[in-house]
Amino acid sequence: MHYDVIVVGGGAAGFFTAINIGEKNPKLKIAILERGKEVLSKVRISGGGRCNVTHACFEPKELVKFYPRGEKELLGPFHQFCSGDTIEWFEKHGVQLKIEDDGRMFPTTDSSQTIIDCFQKAAQKAGIQVLTGISVQGIFKNEKGWKLDTSKENFSCDKLVFTTGSNPKIWSLLEEAGHKIIEPVSSLFTFNIKDKRIKDLMGVATPATIKIKGKKLEATGPLLITHWGMSGPGILRLSAWGARMLAEKNYHFNVTINWLPQFDDVEDVIEEIKSFRLEHAKKLTIKRGFFDFPTRLWERLVIAAGISEQTTWADLNGKQIQALAEQLTRAEFQVNGKSTFKEEFVTAGGIDLREVNFKTMESKICSDLFFAGEILNIDAITGGFNFQNAWTTGFIAANTIVNSLK
C-alpha cells in the first residue's frame, strides 16, 4: 500500500502532525501506523486524566528554559509555533483551554477525552487512515521513496515521519539507517528515601530548595513527602535537570534540603530562631513552630536537632539553636533509588539533535525522513512543556512536508 505520507506513532505528536498535513493539503494520502490496539493512550492518562495541553508561557526565550535537553534547538521552532499558537489551534478545532494558577493549561472540560475526541474527529475529517496493531519491522530508502516492512503488510511512502516517543525498537531501526541514538535515561522521577524524619508523613507538602550534595545542581519548588520518599514539582525539576548525572550514580546520592527557601543563609535562620525564642519563651519548642511550617514535619526536625519534647523556647541553648537551624536549612537525606512519576514516564535520550534540521524537522542523515515529539533527545519538566514540544515539532514537520509535495 502506497501513501504520500506515513506517520509512525499514534500518539499526540503523530496525530497533530498528520492532521496539520491533511488540513493543509486534503489531496494527500496519509496514514498513521500504531503498533498498539489503541491510539492516543498516553494522552488519556496525561495530567491525571485531564491532559496538560500546554503552559501559559508565551515568550520563546522564556519557554525554552523549561527544557533540560532541547533548550537551544527549540528557540527557533518556538518562534514559528508557540503556546499561543497551540491555544488558537485547539480553539479552531472546538476545544477551549483554561489557565490554572501555576500556568498549566487544560481543556475546560478537565478531561483528556476532549483532546482525544478532537484529534480523532479532525483526523477523520482530513481523510487520514489510522491503522492499529501494526509494528514496523524495517525501513528502507530507494529512489522511489521509503519502504516499510511491518507485522501485517508492506507499505511505501514519499515522506516518512516518526513520532514514536521512547521506543527502543524504532531507535534501533533508525540506527541502522545511520542515525545516532543518545541512550535513554529516566527524566521525571521521584526519590526513594527512608528516613525517620519523614516516616509516616505522607501527604505533607511544603516549599523547599533541594540540592544534590557535591554538585552545582539545585531546584526550588513544592516538595511532597510520600510513602516511598519525596516527590513534588521541586523534586521533579531536579530529576529532569540532573537526569543523566543521577543515572550515572545509579540513583544513589545525597540531597540537602532547605525547608525555608526564603532564607539563603543559616545565620539568618539562627537570628530568626533567637527572635522567636524571646517572643514565645514559655511555649514548648516542639509545639510552636514558625513561618506556617507543617506541624508534623516541624516536630520531627526538632527531635532530630536533639531537642526534647519538654524543652521550651526559653530553654534552648546555643548548640540546640544551631542544630535546629541546620535541620531547617541543610537537612541531609540519602537517596536510594527512584520511582516513576505516576504514569507520565518521560525519558532523556533519543535521536541526536545534531542530526536534525530544526527549521524543517527533517533528518540530516536521510532525506524525506522527519521527526516530532519525544523520539528526539528533548524533554522538559512537568507543566505541559513536553506536549508543547510535540505540537511545535509536529507543526513544523507538517509545513515542510506540505510545501515539498505541492
mmCIF file of C-alpha atoms in Angstrom:
data_model
loop_
_atom_site.group_PDB
_atom_site.id
_atom_site.type_symbol
_atom_site.label_atom_id
_atom_site.label_comp_id
_atom_site.label_asym_id
_atom_site.label_seq_id
_atom_site.Cartn_x
_atom_site.Cartn_y
_atom_site.Cartn_z
ATOM 1 C CA MET A 1 0.000 0.000 0.000
ATOM 2 C CA HIS A 2 1.421 3.371 -1.038
ATOM 3 C CA TYR A 3 0.799 6.669 0.742
ATOM 4 C CA ASP A 4 2.085 10.172 0.190
ATOM 5 C CA VAL A 5 2.889 10.401 3.901
ATOM 6 C CA ILE A 6 3.146 7.777 6.614
ATOM 7 C CA VAL A 7 3.336 8.804 10.258
ATOM 8 C CA VAL A 8 4.639 6.054 12.534
ATOM 9 C CA GLY A 9 3.228 6.518 16.034
ATOM 10 C CA GLY A 10 -0.402 7.038 17.018
ATOM 11 C CA GLY A 11 0.232 9.404 19.897
ATOM 12 C CA ALA A 12 -0.220 13.136 20.341
ATOM 13 C CA ALA A 13 2.688 14.164 18.100
ATOM 14 C CA GLY A 14 1.645 11.699 15.397
ATOM 15 C CA PHE A 15 -1.967 12.850 15.213
ATOM 16 C CA PHE A 16 -1.038 16.530 15.387
ATOM 17 C CA THR A 17 1.464 16.146 12.547
ATOM 18 C CA ALA A 18 -0.866 14.116 10.344
ATOM 19 C CA ILE A 19 -3.845 16.415 10.912
ATOM 20 C CA ASN A 20 -1.841 19.520 10.011
ATOM 21 C CA ILE A 21 -0.634 17.852 6.809
ATOM 22 C CA GLY A 22 -4.127 16.690 5.877
ATOM 23 C CA GLU A 23 -5.789 20.027 6.572
ATOM 24 C CA LYS A 24 -3.221 21.965 4.549
ATOM 25 C CA ASN A 25 -3.433 19.594 1.576
ATOM 26 C CA PRO A 26 -6.601 17.432 1.533
ATOM 27 C CA LYS A 27 -5.434 15.698 -1.651
ATOM 28 C CA LEU A 28 -2.581 13.884 0.094
ATOM 29 C CA LYS A 29 -2.997 10.248 1.082
ATOM 30 C CA ILE A 30 -1.911 9.956 4.706
ATOM 31 C CA ALA A 31 -1.726 7.053 7.148
ATOM 32 C CA ILE A 32 -0.909 6.775 10.851
ATOM 33 C CA LEU A 33 0.597 3.432 11.876
ATOM 34 C CA GLU A 34 0.220 2.461 15.545
ATOM 35 C CA ARG A 35 1.667 -0.738 16.981
ATOM 36 C CA GLY A 36 -0.825 -0.894 19.874
ATOM 37 C CA LYS A 37 -4.519 -1.707 19.832
ATOM 38 C CA GLU A 38 -5.435 1.858 20.781
ATOM 39 C CA VAL A 39 -4.239 5.291 19.732
ATOM 40 C CA LEU A 40 -3.572 8.294 21.983
ATOM 41 C CA SER A 41 -3.250 6.111 25.103
ATOM 42 C CA LYS A 42 -0.669 8.396 26.692
ATOM 43 C CA VAL A 43 -2.919 11.413 26.127
ATOM 44 C CA ARG A 44 -5.665 9.601 28.030
ATOM 45 C CA ILE A 45 -3.625 9.292 31.240
ATOM 46 C CA SER A 46 -1.670 12.551 30.994
ATOM 47 C CA GLY A 47 -2.233 15.227 33.603
ATOM 48 C CA GLY A 48 -4.082 12.798 35.850
ATOM 49 C CA GLY A 49 -6.621 12.189 33.090
ATOM 50 C CA ARG A 50 -7.108 15.889 32.366
ATOM 51 C CA CYS A 51 -4.360 16.331 29.716
ATOM 52 C CA ASN A 52 -1.993 19.210 30.442
ATOM 53 C CA VAL A 53 -2.058 20.545 26.856
ATOM 54 C CA THR A 54 0.498 23.343 27.199
ATOM 55 C CA HIS A 55 1.739 26.076 29.518
ATOM 56 C CA ALA A 56 0.902 29.773 29.640
ATOM 57 C CA CYS A 57 4.454 30.843 28.842
ATOM 58 C CA PHE A 58 4.253 32.787 25.596
ATOM 59 C CA GLU A 59 7.805 34.069 25.096
ATOM 60 C CA PRO A 60 10.109 31.619 23.263
ATOM 61 C CA LYS A 61 13.181 32.815 25.179
ATOM 62 C CA GLU A 62 11.420 32.032 28.465
ATOM 63 C CA LEU A 63 9.747 28.854 27.263
ATOM 64 C CA VAL A 64 12.999 27.132 26.254
ATOM 65 C CA LYS A 65 14.283 27.439 29.829
ATOM 66 C CA PHE A 66 11.969 24.594 30.850
ATOM 67 C CA TYR A 67 13.808 22.097 28.634
ATOM 68 C CA PRO A 68 16.906 20.437 30.134
ATOM 69 C CA ARG A 69 17.573 18.934 26.703
ATOM 70 C CA GLY A 70 16.494 20.897 23.632
ATOM 71 C CA GLU A 71 16.744 24.434 25.008
ATOM 72 C CA LYS A 72 18.980 25.745 22.218
ATOM 73 C CA GLU A 73 17.351 23.777 19.408
ATOM 74 C CA LEU A 74 13.751 24.744 20.248
ATOM 75 C CA LEU A 75 14.256 28.526 20.303
ATOM 76 C CA GLY A 76 13.812 28.893 16.532
ATOM 77 C CA PRO A 77 10.870 26.465 16.320
ATOM 78 C CA PHE A 78 9.054 28.248 19.156
ATOM 79 C CA HIS A 79 9.199 31.434 17.100
ATOM 80 C CA GLN A 80 7.250 29.535 14.421
ATOM 81 C CA PHE A 81 4.713 27.821 16.687
ATOM 82 C CA CYS A 82 4.474 28.627 20.399
ATOM 83 C CA SER A 83 1.990 28.246 23.268
ATOM 84 C CA GLY A 84 -0.311 30.962 21.936
ATOM 85 C CA ASP A 85 -0.486 29.189 18.582
ATOM 86 C CA THR A 86 -1.410 25.973 20.404
ATOM 87 C CA ILE A 87 -4.312 27.714 22.134
ATOM 88 C CA GLU A 88 -5.511 29.134 18.823
ATOM 89 C CA TRP A 89 -5.196 25.735 17.081
ATOM 90 C CA PHE A 90 -7.318 23.955 19.649
ATOM 91 C CA GLU A 91 -9.894 26.758 19.712
ATOM 92 C CA LYS A 92 -10.275 26.435 15.935
ATOM 93 C CA HIS A 93 -10.914 22.743 16.497
ATOM 94 C CA GLY A 94 -13.589 23.360 19.112
ATOM 95 C CA VAL A 95 -11.519 22.926 22.285
ATOM 96 C CA GLN A 96 -11.364 25.716 24.840
ATOM 97 C CA LEU A 97 -8.386 25.746 27.201
ATOM 98 C CA LYS A 98 -8.076 27.285 30.662
ATOM 99 C CA ILE A 99 -5.062 28.541 32.622
ATOM 100 C CA GLU A 100 -4.532 27.330 36.179
ATOM 101 C CA ASP A 101 -2.715 29.296 38.876
ATOM 102 C CA ASP A 102 0.621 27.593 38.172
ATOM 103 C CA GLY A 103 0.400 28.309 34.427
ATOM 104 C CA ARG A 104 -0.614 24.824 33.315
ATOM 105 C CA MET A 105 -3.322 24.715 30.680
ATOM 106 C CA PHE A 106 -6.089 22.121 30.441
ATOM 107 C CA PRO A 107 -9.275 21.733 28.417
ATOM 108 C CA THR A 108 -12.150 23.446 30.234
ATOM 109 C CA THR A 109 -13.817 20.038 30.486
ATOM 110 C CA ASP A 110 -10.933 18.786 32.667
ATOM 111 C CA SER A 111 -10.987 15.609 30.593
ATOM 112 C CA SER A 112 -8.314 14.183 28.304
ATOM 113 C CA GLN A 113 -11.138 12.582 26.316
ATOM 114 C CA THR A 114 -11.842 16.059 24.927
ATOM 115 C CA ILE A 115 -8.406 16.102 23.287
ATOM 116 C CA ILE A 116 -8.732 12.515 22.059
ATOM 117 C CA ASP A 117 -12.126 13.262 20.504
ATOM 118 C CA CYS A 118 -10.723 16.412 18.902
ATOM 119 C CA PHE A 119 -7.843 14.539 17.266
ATOM 120 C CA GLN A 120 -9.934 11.607 16.087
ATOM 121 C CA LYS A 121 -12.619 13.861 14.632
ATOM 122 C CA ALA A 122 -10.056 16.070 12.866
ATOM 123 C CA ALA A 123 -8.167 13.039 11.516
ATOM 124 C CA GLN A 124 -11.362 11.505 10.161
ATOM 125 C CA LYS A 125 -12.402 14.798 8.574
ATOM 126 C CA ALA A 126 -8.976 15.112 6.919
ATOM 127 C CA GLY A 127 -9.301 11.607 5.480
ATOM 128 C CA ILE A 128 -6.359 10.190 7.434
ATOM 129 C CA GLN A 129 -6.271 6.403 7.723
ATOM 130 C CA VAL A 130 -5.484 5.259 11.263
ATOM 131 C CA LEU A 131 -4.160 1.696 11.284
ATOM 132 C CA THR A 132 -3.625 -0.063 14.629
ATOM 133 C CA GLY A 133 -1.828 -3.260 15.569
ATOM 134 C CA ILE A 134 0.928 -2.584 13.059
ATOM 135 C CA SER A 135 4.526 -2.919 14.202
ATOM 136 C CA VAL A 136 7.216 -1.571 11.886
ATOM 137 C CA GLN A 137 9.913 -4.216 11.367
ATOM 138 C CA GLY A 138 12.154 -2.497 8.821
ATOM 139 C CA ILE A 139 12.585 0.733 6.837
ATOM 140 C CA PHE A 140 14.377 1.080 3.511
ATOM 141 C CA LYS A 141 15.055 4.067 1.266
ATOM 142 C CA ASN A 142 15.247 3.800 -2.537
ATOM 143 C CA GLU A 143 14.901 6.163 -5.476
ATOM 144 C CA LYS A 144 11.092 5.993 -5.248
ATOM 145 C CA GLY A 145 10.868 6.813 -1.565
ATOM 146 C CA TRP A 146 10.505 4.776 1.605
ATOM 147 C CA LYS A 147 9.515 1.150 2.046
ATOM 148 C CA LEU A 148 8.247 -0.184 5.370
ATOM 149 C CA ASP A 149 8.060 -3.832 6.364
ATOM 150 C CA THR A 150 5.503 -4.345 9.130
ATOM 151 C CA SER A 151 3.927 -7.130 11.139
ATOM 152 C CA LYS A 152 0.902 -7.170 8.791
ATOM 153 C CA GLU A 153 1.814 -5.893 5.325
ATOM 154 C CA ASN A 154 4.333 -3.786 3.464
ATOM 155 C CA PHE A 155 3.876 -0.063 2.898
ATOM 156 C CA SER A 156 5.599 2.605 0.846
ATOM 157 C CA CYS A 157 5.530 6.383 1.015
ATOM 158 C CA ASP A 158 7.139 9.557 -0.268
ATOM 159 C CA LYS A 159 7.574 11.160 3.164
ATOM 160 C CA LEU A 160 8.088 9.272 6.414
ATOM 161 C CA VAL A 161 7.553 10.737 9.888
ATOM 162 C CA PHE A 162 8.469 9.090 13.190
ATOM 163 C CA THR A 163 6.629 10.249 16.321
ATOM 164 C CA THR A 164 7.011 7.095 18.413
ATOM 165 C CA GLY A 165 8.490 8.636 21.555
ATOM 166 C CA SER A 166 10.786 6.407 23.609
ATOM 167 C CA ASN A 167 10.721 3.252 21.503
ATOM 168 C CA PRO A 168 13.946 1.183 21.556
ATOM 169 C CA LYS A 169 12.854 -0.939 18.582
ATOM 170 C CA ILE A 170 12.311 2.120 16.379
ATOM 171 C CA TRP A 171 15.528 3.699 17.617
ATOM 172 C CA SER A 172 17.320 0.526 16.559
ATOM 173 C CA LEU A 173 15.852 0.779 13.042
ATOM 174 C CA LEU A 174 16.922 4.408 12.829
ATOM 175 C CA GLU A 175 20.425 3.476 13.959
ATOM 176 C CA GLU A 176 20.559 1.027 11.062
ATOM 177 C CA ALA A 177 19.565 3.925 8.805
ATOM 178 C CA GLY A 178 22.570 5.891 10.053
ATOM 179 C CA HIS A 179 21.240 7.909 12.982
ATOM 180 C CA LYS A 180 22.933 8.197 16.355
ATOM 181 C CA ILE A 181 20.766 7.477 19.383
ATOM 182 C CA ILE A 182 21.515 9.114 22.726
ATOM 183 C CA GLU A 183 20.997 6.376 25.311
ATOM 184 C CA PRO A 184 17.727 6.987 27.170
ATOM 185 C CA VAL A 185 17.546 7.510 30.928
ATOM 186 C CA SER A 186 14.612 8.451 33.152
ATOM 187 C CA SER A 187 13.922 12.175 33.275
ATOM 188 C CA LEU A 188 10.921 12.658 35.584
ATOM 189 C CA PHE A 189 11.180 10.529 38.698
ATOM 190 C CA THR A 190 10.767 10.744 42.448
ATOM 191 C CA PHE A 191 13.362 9.993 45.119
ATOM 192 C CA ASN A 192 13.265 6.854 47.255
ATOM 193 C CA ILE A 193 14.239 7.888 50.797
ATOM 194 C CA LYS A 194 13.923 6.012 54.075
ATOM 195 C CA ASP A 195 14.486 8.376 56.973
ATOM 196 C CA LYS A 196 12.818 8.618 60.385
ATOM 197 C CA ARG A 197 12.399 12.370 59.925
ATOM 198 C CA ILE A 198 9.822 11.811 57.163
ATOM 199 C CA LYS A 199 8.463 8.360 58.066
ATOM 200 C CA ASP A 200 4.630 8.234 58.016
ATOM 201 C CA LEU A 201 4.379 11.884 56.896
ATOM 202 C CA MET A 202 2.758 11.023 53.544
ATOM 203 C CA GLY A 203 0.906 13.989 52.094
ATOM 204 C CA VAL A 204 2.907 16.695 53.869
ATOM 205 C CA ALA A 205 3.837 19.372 51.326
ATOM 206 C CA THR A 206 5.947 22.497 51.709
ATOM 207 C CA PRO A 207 8.189 24.774 49.606
ATOM 208 C CA ALA A 208 11.847 23.763 49.649
ATOM 209 C CA THR A 209 15.175 24.131 47.914
ATOM 210 C CA ILE A 210 16.763 20.780 47.115
ATOM 211 C CA LYS A 211 20.446 20.387 46.268
ATOM 212 C CA ILE A 212 22.448 17.399 45.077
ATOM 213 C CA LYS A 213 25.303 17.145 47.561
ATOM 214 C CA GLY A 214 28.675 17.775 45.958
ATOM 215 C CA LYS A 215 27.191 19.088 42.696
ATOM 216 C CA LYS A 216 26.128 22.502 41.427
ATOM 217 C CA LEU A 217 22.579 21.310 40.896
ATOM 218 C CA GLU A 218 19.559 22.590 42.806
ATOM 219 C CA ALA A 219 15.864 23.283 42.368
ATOM 220 C CA THR A 220 13.252 25.200 44.321
ATOM 221 C CA GLY A 221 9.577 24.336 44.443
ATOM 222 C CA PRO A 222 6.892 22.477 46.374
ATOM 223 C CA LEU A 223 8.161 19.233 47.927
ATOM 224 C CA LEU A 224 5.739 16.412 48.691
ATOM 225 C CA ILE A 225 6.540 13.655 51.182
ATOM 226 C CA THR A 226 5.281 10.264 50.004
ATOM 227 C CA HIS A 227 5.252 6.744 51.437
ATOM 228 C CA TRP A 228 8.409 5.958 49.419
ATOM 229 C CA GLY A 229 10.275 9.221 49.908
ATOM 230 C CA MET A 230 9.948 12.603 48.200
ATOM 231 C CA SER A 231 8.124 13.924 45.152
ATOM 232 C CA GLY A 232 6.511 17.180 44.040
ATOM 233 C CA PRO A 233 7.497 19.836 41.483
ATOM 234 C CA GLY A 234 10.777 20.693 43.224
ATOM 235 C CA ILE A 235 11.981 17.091 43.166
ATOM 236 C CA LEU A 236 10.795 16.514 39.590
ATOM 237 C CA ARG A 237 12.533 19.672 38.415
ATOM 238 C CA LEU A 238 15.765 18.418 39.953
ATOM 239 C CA SER A 239 15.315 14.956 38.427
ATOM 240 C CA ALA A 240 14.889 16.449 34.962
ATOM 241 C CA TRP A 241 17.941 18.686 35.092
ATOM 242 C CA GLY A 242 20.061 16.001 36.726
ATOM 243 C CA ALA A 243 18.698 13.068 34.710
ATOM 244 C CA ARG A 244 21.909 11.839 33.130
ATOM 245 C CA MET A 245 24.180 12.630 36.070
ATOM 246 C CA LEU A 246 21.881 10.851 38.553
ATOM 247 C CA ALA A 247 21.631 7.849 36.232
ATOM 248 C CA GLU A 248 25.423 7.621 36.289
ATOM 249 C CA LYS A 249 25.197 7.458 40.084
ATOM 250 C CA ASN A 250 22.684 4.606 39.738
ATOM 251 C CA TYR A 251 20.250 6.834 41.651
ATOM 252 C CA HIS A 252 22.248 6.609 44.885
ATOM 253 C CA PHE A 253 23.228 10.061 46.149
ATOM 254 C CA ASN A 254 22.644 12.535 48.968
ATOM 255 C CA VAL A 255 20.495 15.638 48.902
ATOM 256 C CA THR A 256 20.415 18.614 51.246
ATOM 257 C CA ILE A 257 17.090 20.321 51.785
ATOM 258 C CA ASN A 258 16.388 23.874 52.846
ATOM 259 C CA TRP A 259 12.860 23.753 54.242
ATOM 260 C CA LEU A 260 12.907 27.554 54.449
ATOM 261 C CA PRO A 261 13.860 28.545 50.877
ATOM 262 C CA GLN A 262 13.190 32.211 51.650
ATOM 263 C CA PHE A 263 16.457 32.123 53.632
ATOM 264 C CA ASP A 264 19.743 31.548 51.822
ATOM 265 C CA ASP A 265 21.956 31.597 54.881
ATOM 266 C CA VAL A 266 21.787 29.500 58.045
ATOM 267 C CA GLU A 267 22.901 32.505 60.101
ATOM 268 C CA ASP A 268 19.730 34.389 59.118
ATOM 269 C CA VAL A 269 17.640 31.471 60.388
ATOM 270 C CA ILE A 270 19.583 31.429 63.654
ATOM 271 C CA GLU A 271 18.678 35.091 64.151
ATOM 272 C CA GLU A 272 15.015 34.289 63.418
ATOM 273 C CA ILE A 273 15.092 31.475 65.971
ATOM 274 C CA LYS A 274 16.584 33.784 68.613
ATOM 275 C CA SER A 275 13.884 36.395 67.970
ATOM 276 C CA PHE A 276 11.175 33.737 68.073
ATOM 277 C CA ARG A 277 12.605 32.398 71.355
ATOM 278 C CA LEU A 278 12.086 35.777 73.020
ATOM 279 C CA GLU A 279 8.521 36.102 71.772
ATOM 280 C CA HIS A 280 7.419 32.565 72.687
ATOM 281 C CA ALA A 281 9.737 31.861 75.613
ATOM 282 C CA LYS A 282 7.308 29.783 77.722
ATOM 283 C CA LYS A 283 5.958 27.640 74.891
ATOM 284 C CA LEU A 284 7.287 24.199 74.052
ATOM 285 C CA THR A 285 9.613 24.294 71.069
ATOM 286 C CA ILE A 286 8.127 21.128 69.580
ATOM 287 C CA LYS A 287 4.584 22.539 69.741
ATOM 288 C CA ARG A 288 5.219 26.053 68.425
ATOM 289 C CA GLY A 289 6.887 26.287 65.039
ATOM 290 C CA PHE A 290 7.158 29.325 62.804
ATOM 291 C CA PHE A 291 6.560 30.513 59.208
ATOM 292 C CA ASP A 292 3.461 28.266 58.864
ATOM 293 C CA PHE A 293 5.775 25.273 58.872
ATOM 294 C CA PRO A 294 3.978 21.899 58.595
ATOM 295 C CA THR A 295 3.358 20.825 62.194
ATOM 296 C CA ARG A 296 4.279 17.144 61.933
ATOM 297 C CA LEU A 297 7.459 17.865 59.976
ATOM 298 C CA TRP A 298 8.410 20.571 62.467
ATOM 299 C CA GLU A 299 8.105 18.083 65.333
ATOM 300 C CA ARG A 300 10.414 15.607 63.546
ATOM 301 C CA LEU A 301 13.053 18.230 62.816
ATOM 302 C CA VAL A 302 13.008 19.494 66.402
ATOM 303 C CA ILE A 303 13.635 15.957 67.654
ATOM 304 C CA ALA A 304 16.351 15.450 65.011
ATOM 305 C CA ALA A 305 18.043 18.584 66.365
ATOM 306 C CA GLY A 306 18.367 16.882 69.748
ATOM 307 C CA ILE A 307 15.677 18.969 71.448
ATOM 308 C CA SER A 308 13.437 17.089 73.895
ATOM 309 C CA GLU A 309 9.660 17.340 73.837
ATOM 310 C CA GLN A 310 9.648 19.212 77.162
ATOM 311 C CA THR A 311 12.117 21.916 76.106
ATOM 312 C CA THR A 312 10.665 25.419 75.948
ATOM 313 C CA TRP A 313 11.898 28.083 73.587
ATOM 314 C CA ALA A 314 13.493 29.878 76.547
ATOM 315 C CA ASP A 315 15.457 26.739 77.452
ATOM 316 C CA LEU A 316 17.146 26.398 74.056
ATOM 317 C CA ASN A 317 20.915 26.689 74.253
ATOM 318 C CA GLY A 318 23.279 27.833 71.526
ATOM 319 C CA LYS A 319 24.108 24.294 70.390
ATOM 320 C CA GLN A 320 20.415 23.378 70.037
ATOM 321 C CA ILE A 321 19.660 26.567 68.127
ATOM 322 C CA GLN A 322 22.484 25.793 65.721
ATOM 323 C CA ALA A 323 21.285 22.198 65.285
ATOM 324 C CA LEU A 324 17.687 23.300 64.644
ATOM 325 C CA ALA A 325 18.823 25.870 62.083
ATOM 326 C CA GLU A 326 20.860 23.160 60.358
ATOM 327 C CA GLN A 327 17.836 20.822 60.193
ATOM 328 C CA LEU A 328 15.714 23.624 58.753
ATOM 329 C CA THR A 329 18.177 24.736 56.104
ATOM 330 C CA ARG A 330 20.708 21.945 55.486
ATOM 331 C CA ALA A 331 18.905 18.705 56.279
ATOM 332 C CA GLU A 332 20.736 15.864 54.549
ATOM 333 C CA PHE A 333 18.926 12.796 53.185
ATOM 334 C CA GLN A 334 20.220 9.699 51.448
ATOM 335 C CA VAL A 335 18.502 8.732 48.202
ATOM 336 C CA ASN A 336 18.495 5.031 47.350
ATOM 337 C CA GLY A 337 16.746 4.618 44.021
ATOM 338 C CA LYS A 338 13.907 6.229 42.122
ATOM 339 C CA SER A 339 10.249 5.706 41.329
ATOM 340 C CA THR A 340 8.409 6.593 38.130
ATOM 341 C CA PHE A 341 6.325 9.760 38.429
ATOM 342 C CA LYS A 342 2.738 8.483 38.136
ATOM 343 C CA GLU A 343 2.150 7.099 34.648
ATOM 344 C CA GLU A 344 3.887 10.012 32.972
ATOM 345 C CA PHE A 345 7.126 8.271 32.068
ATOM 346 C CA VAL A 346 9.478 10.722 30.353
ATOM 347 C CA THR A 347 12.997 9.928 29.215
ATOM 348 C CA ALA A 348 16.072 11.926 28.324
ATOM 349 C CA GLY A 349 17.520 10.395 25.182
ATOM 350 C CA GLY A 350 16.660 9.656 21.573
ATOM 351 C CA ILE A 351 17.664 10.995 18.175
ATOM 352 C CA ASP A 352 20.837 13.064 18.402
ATOM 353 C CA LEU A 353 19.682 16.672 17.925
ATOM 354 C CA ARG A 354 22.720 17.479 15.790
ATOM 355 C CA GLU A 355 21.316 15.166 13.112
ATOM 356 C CA VAL A 356 18.037 17.076 12.694
ATOM 357 C CA ASN A 357 17.322 20.323 10.848
ATOM 358 C CA PHE A 358 15.116 22.232 13.299
ATOM 359 C CA LYS A 359 13.929 24.622 10.606
ATOM 360 C CA THR A 360 12.217 21.705 8.872
ATOM 361 C CA MET A 361 12.343 18.765 11.358
ATOM 362 C CA GLU A 362 13.900 16.711 8.549
ATOM 363 C CA SER A 363 16.743 14.284 9.132
ATOM 364 C CA LYS A 364 20.182 15.471 8.057
ATOM 365 C CA ILE A 365 21.113 11.819 7.507
ATOM 366 C CA CYS A 366 18.182 10.631 5.344
ATOM 367 C CA SER A 367 16.134 12.843 3.053
ATOM 368 C CA ASP A 368 12.327 12.724 3.322
ATOM 369 C CA LEU A 369 12.568 11.427 6.897
ATOM 370 C CA PHE A 370 11.095 13.585 9.684
ATOM 371 C CA PHE A 371 10.786 13.540 13.457
ATOM 372 C CA ALA A 372 8.441 15.113 16.004
ATOM 373 C CA GLY A 373 7.940 14.834 19.755
ATOM 374 C CA GLU A 374 9.803 12.762 22.309
ATOM 375 C CA ILE A 375 11.536 10.474 19.811
ATOM 376 C CA LEU A 376 14.105 13.279 19.784
ATOM 377 C CA ASN A 377 16.576 13.836 22.606
ATOM 378 C CA ILE A 378 14.293 16.522 24.029
ATOM 379 C CA ASP A 379 12.496 16.512 27.367
ATOM 380 C CA ALA A 380 11.042 19.032 29.774
ATOM 381 C CA ILE A 381 9.870 19.393 33.338
ATOM 382 C CA THR A 382 6.188 18.869 34.126
ATOM 383 C CA GLY A 383 3.673 21.546 33.246
ATOM 384 C CA GLY A 384 2.625 20.933 29.631
ATOM 385 C CA PHE A 385 6.056 21.533 28.139
ATOM 386 C CA ASN A 386 6.569 18.049 26.686
ATOM 387 C CA PHE A 387 3.275 18.342 24.796
ATOM 388 C CA GLN A 388 4.282 21.788 23.525
ATOM 389 C CA ASN A 389 7.418 20.230 22.060
ATOM 390 C CA ALA A 390 5.172 17.713 20.269
ATOM 391 C CA TRP A 391 2.876 20.421 18.859
ATOM 392 C CA THR A 392 5.727 22.653 17.715
ATOM 393 C CA THR A 393 7.888 19.995 16.065
ATOM 394 C CA GLY A 394 4.828 18.326 14.539
ATOM 395 C CA PHE A 395 3.602 21.614 13.089
ATOM 396 C CA ILE A 396 6.990 22.396 11.509
ATOM 397 C CA ALA A 397 7.351 18.894 10.068
ATOM 398 C CA ALA A 398 3.841 19.137 8.617
ATOM 399 C CA ASN A 399 4.531 22.518 6.991
ATOM 400 C CA THR A 400 7.763 21.252 5.449
ATOM 401 C CA ILE A 401 6.094 18.130 4.054
ATOM 402 C CA VAL A 402 3.146 20.012 2.600
ATOM 403 C CA ASN A 403 5.376 22.585 0.914
ATOM 404 C CA SER A 404 7.596 19.862 -0.583
ATOM 405 C CA LEU A 405 4.628 17.923 -2.004
ATOM 406 C CA LYS A 406 2.957 20.836 -3.792
#
